């Protein structure tokens, strides 16, 4: 999942917002043949209703063009916020559930934007910021985190591999402890 535009990014200057959308559209149009060839399936998650018809049509075009991809699902978080996603899930649940006791974590997960996609094992935050910025709040509960000062456009395959190597040495505990963590 690539976090391309947050629900809070609308607070930026209008010219910058237009530039970000134009840059994304140009990049995806240029790379579309390669993505199809490589078997990528792209989906956009977020509050698409606020994007306008032209941008929504473009998102649908990209999704349709890559719909047969089976090697990798790539989610593009566009007008996305983790809190907004949880609020939207809660609204769907309330509209469809009569018994509050029937609501559990699986119910909430089933109503998120991409319920068929597994939770991320690793979240990489570029740009030197040490925060998750409202990104995959529900899904990232047990994700390992990596922070790098590299800006996204300069993020290289070598750095990605180095992060994956570091991740492979981590011991995932999902809230439990290991014998190594216990009291001595």
mmCIF file of C-alpha atoms in Angstrom:
data_model
loop_
_atom_site.group_PDB
_atom_site.id
_atom_site.type_symbol
_atom_site.label_atom_id
_atom_site.label_comp_id
_atom_site.label_asym_id
_atom_site.label_seq_id
_atom_site.Cartn_x
_atom_site.Cartn_y
_atom_site.Cartn_z
ATOM 1 C CA UNK A 1 0.000 0.000 0.000
ATOM 2 C CA UNK A 2 1.400 3.374 -1.026
ATOM 3 C CA UNK A 3 0.137 6.391 0.906
ATOM 4 C CA UNK A 4 -0.135 8.982 -1.852
ATOM 5 C CA UNK A 5 -2.625 11.549 -0.546
ATOM 6 C CA UNK A 6 -4.179 11.807 2.904
ATOM 7 C CA UNK A 7 -7.537 13.198 3.941
ATOM 8 C CA UNK A 8 -5.542 15.970 5.629
ATOM 9 C CA UNK A 9 -3.589 16.878 2.470
ATOM 10 C CA UNK A 10 -6.541 18.986 1.277
ATOM 11 C CA UNK A 11 -5.231 21.635 3.717
ATOM 12 C CA UNK A 12 -2.232 22.187 1.427
ATOM 13 C CA UNK A 13 -2.238 25.004 -1.140
ATOM 14 C CA UNK A 14 -4.532 24.262 -4.099
ATOM 15 C CA UNK A 15 -1.643 24.532 -6.569
ATOM 16 C CA UNK A 16 0.317 21.866 -4.659
ATOM 17 C CA UNK A 17 -2.723 19.551 -4.531
ATOM 18 C CA UNK A 18 -3.182 19.901 -8.307
ATOM 19 C CA UNK A 19 0.524 19.219 -8.838
ATOM 20 C CA UNK A 20 0.401 16.055 -6.691
ATOM 21 C CA UNK A 21 -2.592 14.665 -8.592
ATOM 22 C CA UNK A 22 -1.065 15.568 -11.976
ATOM 23 C CA UNK A 23 2.242 13.940 -11.018
ATOM 24 C CA UNK A 24 0.457 10.748 -9.911
ATOM 25 C CA UNK A 25 -1.656 10.575 -13.079
ATOM 26 C CA UNK A 26 1.359 11.167 -15.344
ATOM 27 C CA UNK A 27 3.425 8.538 -13.532
ATOM 28 C CA UNK A 28 0.695 5.883 -13.591
ATOM 29 C CA UNK A 29 -0.119 6.508 -17.265
ATOM 30 C CA UNK A 30 3.547 6.155 -18.172
ATOM 31 C CA UNK A 31 4.033 2.966 -16.101
ATOM 32 C CA UNK A 32 0.679 1.302 -16.893
ATOM 33 C CA UNK A 33 1.961 -0.975 -19.703
ATOM 34 C CA UNK A 34 4.789 -2.197 -17.457
ATOM 35 C CA UNK A 35 2.403 -2.773 -14.525
ATOM 36 C CA UNK A 36 0.093 -4.839 -16.739
ATOM 37 C CA UNK A 37 3.059 -6.815 -18.133
ATOM 38 C CA UNK A 38 4.365 -7.482 -14.597
ATOM 39 C CA UNK A 39 0.966 -8.710 -13.374
ATOM 40 C CA UNK A 40 0.190 -5.914 -10.915
ATOM 41 C CA UNK A 41 -3.392 -5.419 -9.840
ATOM 42 C CA UNK A 42 -3.948 -1.869 -8.623
ATOM 43 C CA UNK A 43 -6.743 -0.647 -6.411
ATOM 44 C CA UNK A 44 -7.386 2.748 -4.904
ATOM 45 C CA UNK A 45 -8.563 2.984 -1.305
ATOM 46 C CA UNK A 46 -9.881 6.034 0.493
ATOM 47 C CA UNK A 47 -12.774 8.435 0.215
ATOM 48 C CA UNK A 48 -13.007 8.528 -3.553
ATOM 49 C CA UNK A 49 -16.296 10.417 -3.602
ATOM 50 C CA UNK A 50 -14.438 13.627 -2.747
ATOM 51 C CA UNK A 51 -11.944 13.330 -5.608
ATOM 52 C CA UNK A 52 -14.098 14.589 -8.461
ATOM 53 C CA UNK A 53 -15.349 12.740 -11.512
ATOM 54 C CA UNK A 54 -12.222 13.124 -13.682
ATOM 55 C CA UNK A 55 -9.870 11.675 -11.070
ATOM 56 C CA UNK A 56 -12.383 8.948 -10.186
ATOM 57 C CA UNK A 57 -12.641 7.966 -13.852
ATOM 58 C CA UNK A 58 -8.854 7.755 -14.016
ATOM 59 C CA UNK A 59 -8.774 5.516 -10.917
ATOM 60 C CA UNK A 60 -11.415 3.249 -12.477
ATOM 61 C CA UNK A 61 -9.416 3.141 -15.729
ATOM 62 C CA UNK A 62 -6.256 2.042 -13.874
ATOM 63 C CA UNK A 63 -8.183 -0.531 -11.822
ATOM 64 C CA UNK A 64 -9.908 -1.937 -14.919
ATOM 65 C CA UNK A 65 -6.651 -2.023 -16.902
ATOM 66 C CA UNK A 66 -4.855 -3.982 -14.169
ATOM 67 C CA UNK A 67 -7.786 -6.104 -12.960
ATOM 68 C CA UNK A 68 -6.368 -9.336 -14.398
ATOM 69 C CA UNK A 69 -3.039 -8.944 -12.580
ATOM 70 C CA UNK A 70 -2.285 -11.799 -10.223
ATOM 71 C CA UNK A 71 1.356 -11.383 -9.131
ATOM 72 C CA UNK A 72 0.938 -8.444 -6.752
ATOM 73 C CA UNK A 73 -1.909 -6.373 -5.333
ATOM 74 C CA UNK A 74 -0.834 -2.744 -5.081
ATOM 75 C CA UNK A 75 -3.127 -0.472 -3.104
ATOM 76 C CA UNK A 76 -2.919 3.270 -3.636
ATOM 77 C CA UNK A 77 -4.197 5.175 -0.605
ATOM 78 C CA UNK A 78 -5.747 8.283 -2.138
ATOM 79 C CA UNK A 79 -7.742 10.716 0.007
ATOM 80 C CA UNK A 80 -7.101 8.155 2.711
ATOM 81 C CA UNK A 81 -6.974 8.477 6.473
ATOM 82 C CA UNK A 82 -6.873 5.636 8.962
ATOM 83 C CA UNK A 83 -9.412 7.326 11.210
ATOM 84 C CA UNK A 84 -11.693 8.040 8.249
ATOM 85 C CA UNK A 85 -11.469 4.376 7.238
ATOM 86 C CA UNK A 86 -12.498 3.237 10.724
ATOM 87 C CA UNK A 87 -15.353 5.780 10.801
ATOM 88 C CA UNK A 88 -16.547 4.608 7.374
ATOM 89 C CA UNK A 89 -16.399 0.975 8.542
ATOM 90 C CA UNK A 90 -18.366 1.832 11.694
ATOM 91 C CA UNK A 91 -21.040 3.586 9.629
ATOM 92 C CA UNK A 92 -21.436 0.524 7.378
ATOM 93 C CA UNK A 93 -21.653 -1.758 10.398
ATOM 94 C CA UNK A 94 -24.274 0.391 12.139
ATOM 95 C CA UNK A 95 -26.343 0.489 8.951
ATOM 96 C CA UNK A 96 -26.306 -3.313 8.677
ATOM 97 C CA UNK A 97 -26.194 -4.612 12.255
ATOM 98 C CA UNK A 98 -29.065 -4.894 14.705
ATOM 99 C CA UNK A 99 -27.141 -6.613 17.526
ATOM 100 C CA UNK A 100 -24.201 -4.599 18.937
ATOM 101 C CA UNK A 101 -22.908 -7.746 20.660
ATOM 102 C CA UNK A 102 -22.336 -9.273 17.224
ATOM 103 C CA UNK A 103 -19.681 -6.648 16.463
ATOM 104 C CA UNK A 104 -16.122 -7.830 17.019
ATOM 105 C CA UNK A 105 -12.716 -7.125 15.512
ATOM 106 C CA UNK A 106 -13.458 -9.424 12.558
ATOM 107 C CA UNK A 107 -16.639 -7.448 11.848
ATOM 108 C CA UNK A 108 -14.692 -4.203 11.737
ATOM 109 C CA UNK A 109 -11.909 -5.691 9.598
ATOM 110 C CA UNK A 110 -14.510 -6.995 7.134
ATOM 111 C CA UNK A 111 -15.831 -3.452 6.586
ATOM 112 C CA UNK A 112 -12.501 -1.701 5.936
ATOM 113 C CA UNK A 113 -11.624 -0.431 2.439
ATOM 114 C CA UNK A 114 -9.718 -3.593 1.395
ATOM 115 C CA UNK A 115 -10.883 -6.410 3.679
ATOM 116 C CA UNK A 116 -9.394 -9.082 1.420
ATOM 117 C CA UNK A 117 -5.838 -7.751 1.794
ATOM 118 C CA UNK A 118 -3.781 -9.121 4.725
ATOM 119 C CA UNK A 119 -2.482 -6.751 7.390
ATOM 120 C CA UNK A 120 1.001 -5.435 6.570
ATOM 121 C CA UNK A 121 3.958 -7.170 8.159
ATOM 122 C CA UNK A 122 6.154 -4.106 7.688
ATOM 123 C CA UNK A 123 5.431 -0.390 7.339
ATOM 124 C CA UNK A 124 8.248 1.769 5.968
ATOM 125 C CA UNK A 125 8.033 5.506 6.646
ATOM 126 C CA UNK A 126 10.225 7.671 4.435
ATOM 127 C CA UNK A 127 11.141 11.376 4.823
ATOM 128 C CA UNK A 128 12.725 11.280 8.273
ATOM 129 C CA UNK A 129 9.419 11.637 10.101
ATOM 130 C CA UNK A 130 8.848 9.405 13.120
ATOM 131 C CA UNK A 131 5.088 9.024 12.999
ATOM 132 C CA UNK A 132 2.601 6.879 11.115
ATOM 133 C CA UNK A 133 0.524 9.876 10.001
ATOM 134 C CA UNK A 134 -2.938 8.288 10.201
ATOM 135 C CA UNK A 135 -1.871 5.392 7.948
ATOM 136 C CA UNK A 136 -3.453 1.926 8.262
ATOM 137 C CA UNK A 137 -4.290 2.460 11.928
ATOM 138 C CA UNK A 138 -6.343 -0.726 12.226
ATOM 139 C CA UNK A 139 -4.286 -2.937 9.931
ATOM 140 C CA UNK A 140 -0.920 -1.789 11.280
ATOM 141 C CA UNK A 141 -1.607 -2.811 14.890
ATOM 142 C CA UNK A 142 1.109 -5.493 14.840
ATOM 143 C CA UNK A 143 3.187 -4.300 11.900
ATOM 144 C CA UNK A 144 6.904 -3.844 12.320
ATOM 145 C CA UNK A 145 7.932 -0.239 11.667
ATOM 146 C CA UNK A 146 10.959 1.148 9.876
ATOM 147 C CA UNK A 147 11.769 4.840 9.605
ATOM 148 C CA UNK A 148 14.217 6.204 7.047
ATOM 149 C CA UNK A 149 15.331 9.761 6.352
ATOM 150 C CA UNK A 150 15.334 9.079 2.614
ATOM 151 C CA UNK A 151 12.659 10.984 0.720
ATOM 152 C CA UNK A 152 10.285 8.808 -1.316
ATOM 153 C CA UNK A 153 11.568 9.840 -4.770
ATOM 154 C CA UNK A 154 15.141 8.897 -3.749
ATOM 155 C CA UNK A 155 14.178 5.592 -2.068
ATOM 156 C CA UNK A 156 16.174 2.898 -3.866
ATOM 157 C CA UNK A 157 15.868 -0.832 -4.367
ATOM 158 C CA UNK A 158 19.111 -1.277 -2.377
ATOM 159 C CA UNK A 159 17.667 0.580 0.615
ATOM 160 C CA UNK A 160 14.465 -1.439 0.336
ATOM 161 C CA UNK A 161 16.482 -4.679 0.346
ATOM 162 C CA UNK A 162 18.466 -3.484 3.372
ATOM 163 C CA UNK A 163 15.214 -2.796 5.243
ATOM 164 C CA UNK A 164 13.869 -6.226 4.276
ATOM 165 C CA UNK A 165 17.101 -7.828 5.518
ATOM 166 C CA UNK A 166 16.715 -6.020 8.856
ATOM 167 C CA UNK A 167 13.057 -7.047 9.047
ATOM 168 C CA UNK A 168 13.948 -10.708 8.427
ATOM 169 C CA UNK A 169 16.067 -10.676 11.609
ATOM 170 C CA UNK A 170 13.245 -9.362 13.802
ATOM 171 C CA UNK A 171 11.229 -11.614 16.062
ATOM 172 C CA UNK A 172 7.494 -10.931 15.693
ATOM 173 C CA UNK A 173 5.562 -11.396 18.943
ATOM 174 C CA UNK A 174 2.070 -9.997 18.232
ATOM 175 C CA UNK A 175 1.672 -8.765 21.801
ATOM 176 C CA UNK A 176 3.078 -11.827 23.555
ATOM 177 C CA UNK A 177 6.520 -12.302 25.039
ATOM 178 C CA UNK A 178 9.193 -14.829 24.239
ATOM 179 C CA UNK A 179 11.299 -16.736 26.718
ATOM 180 C CA UNK A 180 14.101 -14.255 25.985
ATOM 181 C CA UNK A 181 11.848 -11.385 27.139
ATOM 182 C CA UNK A 182 10.852 -12.957 30.468
ATOM 183 C CA UNK A 183 12.172 -12.036 33.907
ATOM 184 C CA UNK A 184 15.565 -13.383 34.880
#
